[in-house]
Short mmCIF file of C-alpha atoms in Angstrom, two decimals:
data_model
loop_
_atom_site.label_atom_id
_atom_site.label_comp_id
_atom_site.label_asym_id
_atom_site.label_seq_id
_atom_site.Cartn_x
_atom_site.Cartn_y
_atom_site.Cartn_z
CA MET A 1260 -96.98 -91.83 -4.72
CA GLU A 1261 -94.14 -93.27 -2.58
CA ARG A 1262 -93.39 -96.97 -3.09
CA LYS A 1263 -91.09 -99.16 -0.91
CA ILE A 1264 -89.85 -102.63 -1.42
CA ILE A 1265 -90.74 -105.10 1.41
CA GLN A 1266 -90.27 -108.75 2.08
CA THR A 1267 -93.34 -111.04 2.40
CA SER A 1268 -93.67 -114.13 4.52
CA ASP A 1269 -92.55 -116.59 1.87
CA GLY A 1270 -89.30 -114.68 1.33
CA SER A 1271 -90.36 -113.01 -1.92
CA SER A 1272 -90.40 -109.25 -2.15
CA SER A 1273 -93.31 -106.92 -3.01
CA VAL A 1274 -94.00 -103.26 -3.22
CA TYR A 1275 -95.66 -101.33 -0.41
CA LEU A 1276 -97.56 -98.05 -0.66
CA PRO A 1277 -97.40 -96.14 2.67
CA GLU A 1278 -99.99 -93.55 1.75
CA TRP A 1279 -102.54 -96.25 1.22
CA ASP A 1280 -101.04 -98.89 3.71
CA GLU A 1281 -101.41 -101.32 0.80
CA ASN A 1282 -99.11 -104.04 -0.67
CA TYR A 1283 -98.92 -105.11 -4.35
CA HIS A 1284 -99.08 -108.70 -3.12
CA SER A 1285 -100.25 -110.64 -0.11
CA LYS A 1286 -98.25 -110.25 3.13
CA HIS A 1287 -98.38 -114.04 3.34
CA GLY A 1288 -96.15 -114.28 0.27
CA ALA A 1289 -96.12 -112.69 -3.21
CA ILE A 1290 -95.26 -115.91 -5.02
CA GLN A 1291 -97.37 -118.05 -2.79
CA GLU A 1292 -100.47 -115.88 -3.59
CA ALA A 1293 -99.76 -115.83 -7.36
CA TYR A 1294 -99.57 -119.63 -7.53
CA HIS A 1295 -102.53 -120.28 -5.21
CA VAL A 1296 -104.96 -117.76 -6.72
CA PHE A 1297 -104.04 -117.44 -10.35
CA ILE A 1298 -102.41 -120.77 -11.33
CA LYS A 1299 -103.99 -123.38 -9.06
CA ASN A 1300 -107.42 -121.88 -9.24
CA GLY A 1301 -107.14 -120.29 -12.69
CA LEU A 1302 -104.71 -121.60 -15.20
CA ASP A 1303 -105.01 -125.22 -13.89
CA LEU A 1304 -108.63 -125.28 -15.12
CA PHE A 1305 -107.26 -125.19 -18.70
CA GLN A 1306 -105.13 -128.24 -18.61
CA ASP A 1307 -106.93 -129.74 -21.65
CA SER A 1308 -106.39 -126.55 -23.70
CA SER A 1309 -103.59 -125.95 -26.13
CA LYS A 1310 -103.93 -122.22 -26.07
CA VAL A 1311 -105.18 -119.72 -23.46
CA GLN A 1312 -105.80 -116.01 -23.76
CA VAL A 1313 -105.12 -114.41 -20.42
CA LEU A 1314 -106.21 -110.93 -19.34
CA GLU A 1315 -104.55 -109.45 -16.30
CA MET A 1316 -106.21 -106.48 -14.56
CA GLY A 1317 -103.42 -104.93 -12.56
CA PHE A 1318 -100.15 -105.91 -14.29
CA GLY A 1319 -98.14 -104.49 -11.41
CA THR A 1320 -94.69 -106.05 -11.10
CA GLY A 1321 -95.21 -108.54 -13.81
CA LEU A 1322 -94.94 -111.42 -11.35
CA ASN A 1323 -98.15 -113.17 -12.47
CA CYS A 1324 -97.07 -112.89 -16.08
CA MET A 1325 -93.61 -114.41 -15.34
CA ILE A 1326 -95.13 -117.37 -13.39
CA THR A 1327 -97.62 -117.94 -16.14
CA TYR A 1328 -94.74 -118.02 -18.69
CA LEU A 1329 -92.88 -120.65 -16.52
CA GLU A 1330 -96.08 -122.75 -16.30
CA ALA A 1331 -96.86 -122.43 -19.99
CA ILE A 1332 -93.26 -123.71 -20.91
CA ARG A 1333 -93.64 -126.57 -18.37
CA ARG A 1334 -97.01 -127.56 -19.82
CA GLY A 1335 -96.37 -126.91 -23.50
CA LEU A 1336 -99.21 -124.33 -23.44
CA LYS A 1337 -99.51 -121.42 -25.77
CA ILE A 1338 -100.44 -118.09 -24.11
CA ASP A 1339 -101.51 -114.69 -25.42
CA TYR A 1340 -101.22 -112.51 -22.40
CA LEU A 1341 -102.78 -109.02 -22.15
CA GLY A 1342 -101.79 -107.02 -19.09
CA LEU A 1343 -103.62 -103.78 -18.02
CA GLU A 1344 -102.00 -101.21 -15.70
CA GLY A 1345 -103.12 -97.71 -14.83
CA TYR A 1346 -99.96 -96.76 -13.01
CA PRO A 1347 -96.85 -98.59 -14.35
CA LEU A 1348 -93.98 -99.15 -11.95
CA GLU A 1349 -90.53 -97.94 -12.71
CA THR A 1350 -88.51 -100.67 -14.26
CA LYS A 1351 -85.60 -99.91 -11.99
CA MET A 1352 -87.68 -100.79 -8.96
CA ILE A 1353 -89.02 -103.98 -10.47
CA PHE A 1354 -85.48 -105.25 -11.08
CA GLU A 1355 -84.67 -104.65 -7.38
CA LEU A 1356 -87.33 -107.34 -6.55
CA ASN A 1357 -86.12 -110.94 -5.82
CA HIS A 1358 -88.81 -112.66 -7.76
CA LEU A 1359 -86.49 -114.36 -10.28
CA ASP A 1360 -84.27 -115.75 -7.59
CA GLN A 1361 -87.16 -116.90 -5.43
CA LEU A 1362 -88.63 -118.72 -8.41
CA LYS A 1363 -85.29 -120.33 -9.02
CA ALA A 1364 -85.67 -119.19 -12.59
CA GLN A 1365 -82.38 -117.32 -13.11
CA GLN A 1366 -81.97 -119.12 -16.42
CA GLU A 1367 -84.98 -117.16 -17.72
CA SER A 1368 -83.45 -113.74 -16.91
CA LYS A 1369 -83.73 -112.79 -20.56
CA VAL A 1370 -87.40 -113.55 -20.66
CA TYR A 1371 -87.94 -111.71 -17.33
CA SER A 1372 -86.16 -108.70 -18.81
CA ASN A 1373 -88.25 -108.82 -21.99
CA ILE A 1374 -91.43 -108.89 -19.82
CA GLN A 1375 -90.29 -105.83 -17.94
CA THR A 1376 -88.89 -103.79 -20.77
CA SER A 1377 -91.19 -104.63 -23.67
CA ASP A 1378 -92.88 -101.54 -25.17
CA TRP A 1379 -96.38 -100.72 -23.87
CA GLU A 1380 -99.22 -100.77 -26.37
CA LYS A 1381 -97.24 -103.29 -28.52
CA LEU A 1382 -97.60 -107.00 -29.01
CA THR A 1383 -94.25 -108.61 -28.02
CA ARG A 1384 -93.20 -112.24 -28.55
CA ILE A 1385 -91.67 -113.18 -25.09
CA GLY A 1386 -90.84 -116.76 -25.80
CA PRO A 1387 -92.01 -119.85 -27.78
CA GLY A 1388 -95.79 -119.68 -27.98
CA PHE A 1389 -96.14 -116.79 -25.50
CA THR A 1390 -97.01 -113.26 -26.56
CA LEU A 1391 -97.44 -110.26 -24.31
CA THR A 1392 -99.27 -106.99 -24.82
CA LYS A 1393 -99.06 -104.38 -21.95
CA LYS A 1394 -101.54 -101.44 -21.94
CA GLU A 1395 -101.36 -98.45 -19.82
CA ILE A 1396 -105.01 -97.88 -19.21
CA MET A 1397 -107.43 -97.34 -16.44
CA PHE A 1398 -109.87 -100.15 -15.85
CA GLU A 1399 -112.95 -97.99 -16.48
CA ASP A 1400 -111.60 -97.25 -19.97
CA PHE A 1401 -111.37 -100.86 -21.05
CA HIS A 1402 -114.14 -101.82 -23.49
CA GLU A 1403 -112.93 -105.02 -25.35
CA THR A 1404 -115.33 -108.02 -25.51
CA GLU A 1405 -114.67 -111.74 -25.68
CA VAL A 1406 -110.85 -111.35 -25.63
CA ALA A 1407 -110.06 -113.70 -22.70
CA ASP A 1408 -110.48 -117.21 -21.57
CA LEU A 1409 -109.09 -116.39 -18.21
CA ILE A 1410 -108.96 -113.06 -16.22
CA TYR A 1411 -106.48 -112.49 -13.32
CA PHE A 1412 -108.29 -109.74 -11.44
CA ASP A 1413 -105.44 -108.35 -9.38
CA ALA A 1414 -106.43 -104.85 -8.57
CA PHE A 1415 -105.65 -102.98 -5.27
CA GLY A 1416 -108.06 -104.01 -2.55
CA ALA A 1417 -111.54 -102.50 -2.26
CA ARG A 1418 -110.52 -100.80 0.93
CA VAL A 1419 -108.32 -98.39 -0.97
CA GLN A 1420 -109.95 -98.55 -4.52
CA PRO A 1421 -113.59 -99.50 -4.06
CA GLU A 1422 -114.39 -98.14 -7.53
CA LEU A 1423 -112.61 -101.17 -9.07
CA TRP A 1424 -114.78 -103.72 -7.35
CA THR A 1425 -118.16 -102.50 -8.61
CA GLU A 1426 -120.86 -103.89 -10.86
CA THR A 1427 -119.69 -101.49 -13.53
CA ILE A 1428 -116.25 -102.95 -13.61
CA PHE A 1429 -117.33 -106.53 -13.29
CA LYS A 1430 -119.81 -106.08 -16.18
CA LYS A 1431 -116.73 -105.11 -18.30
CA MET A 1432 -114.96 -108.26 -17.08
CA TYR A 1433 -118.01 -110.39 -17.84
CA GLU A 1434 -118.17 -108.98 -21.38
CA ALA A 1435 -114.34 -109.41 -21.83
CA LEU A 1436 -114.60 -113.10 -21.31
CA LYS A 1437 -115.55 -115.78 -23.76
CA ASP A 1438 -118.61 -117.82 -23.02
CA THR A 1439 -116.67 -120.50 -21.00
CA GLY A 1440 -114.29 -118.10 -19.48
CA VAL A 1441 -113.15 -117.80 -15.82
CA ILE A 1442 -112.20 -114.88 -13.65
CA VAL A 1443 -110.14 -115.40 -10.50
CA THR A 1444 -109.29 -112.96 -7.82
CA TYR A 1445 -107.82 -112.91 -4.24
CA SER A 1446 -110.83 -111.02 -2.75
CA ALA A 1447 -113.50 -112.89 -0.86
CA LYS A 1448 -115.30 -109.73 0.30
CA GLY A 1449 -119.00 -110.07 0.41
CA SER A 1450 -119.76 -106.90 -1.55
CA VAL A 1451 -117.37 -108.13 -4.28
CA ARG A 1452 -119.16 -111.45 -4.56
CA ARG A 1453 -122.49 -109.72 -4.84
CA ALA A 1454 -121.25 -107.39 -7.42
CA MET A 1455 -119.93 -110.31 -9.53
CA GLN A 1456 -123.14 -112.27 -9.16
CA ALA A 1457 -125.20 -109.16 -10.13
CA VAL A 1458 -123.65 -109.05 -13.58
CA GLY A 1459 -124.09 -112.72 -14.25
CA PHE A 1460 -121.06 -114.60 -12.76
CA GLU A 1461 -121.49 -117.85 -10.94
CA VAL A 1462 -119.24 -117.31 -7.89
CA GLU A 1463 -117.33 -119.90 -5.85
CA ARG A 1464 -115.46 -118.96 -2.68
CA LEU A 1465 -112.08 -120.83 -2.52
CA PRO A 1466 -109.96 -121.72 0.51
CA GLY A 1467 -106.91 -119.56 1.33
CA PRO A 1468 -105.62 -116.67 3.40
#
């Protein structure tokens, strides 16, 4: 499938799929979206924790992982990060994105490189207190239970991949979370909320584009 690099409204780049007319990130801003959805309304809920196990559904460009690393260092937080991706991007394209510059994190170029080039299916120590495991796997083939405190659900939208926003998938997410776990996603679609509620989630709609 063809992929093109585009620029979003906050200046940060993203990847566009012409065949699906779908972006990897919000057109309002890749970095803005990551901070608003996954940090402000996700990681910030664990400010009293010393360690958080994060599961990302849709690893994509690794942007959410990099931002989580930067926040973990700033907060002195330990993170075990598990990223699932059915269709990994070519590393060459990822390094053409301007995320590191836009994050003003050029001093962490080695960490960024480690995130992008670390072996799939293998636990890698990215930095102090931060481990990453990337798995090339389709969402429907994921069956682990109670492995996450926090899930970043960052799949392509329900318009192009409705099968990823069903009760079947959200039941897997419910089972993957620990008892006090939280799942956050950018989608506020009614059918998505109903699917989440049907498997046991308490759902809150948050402000945002």
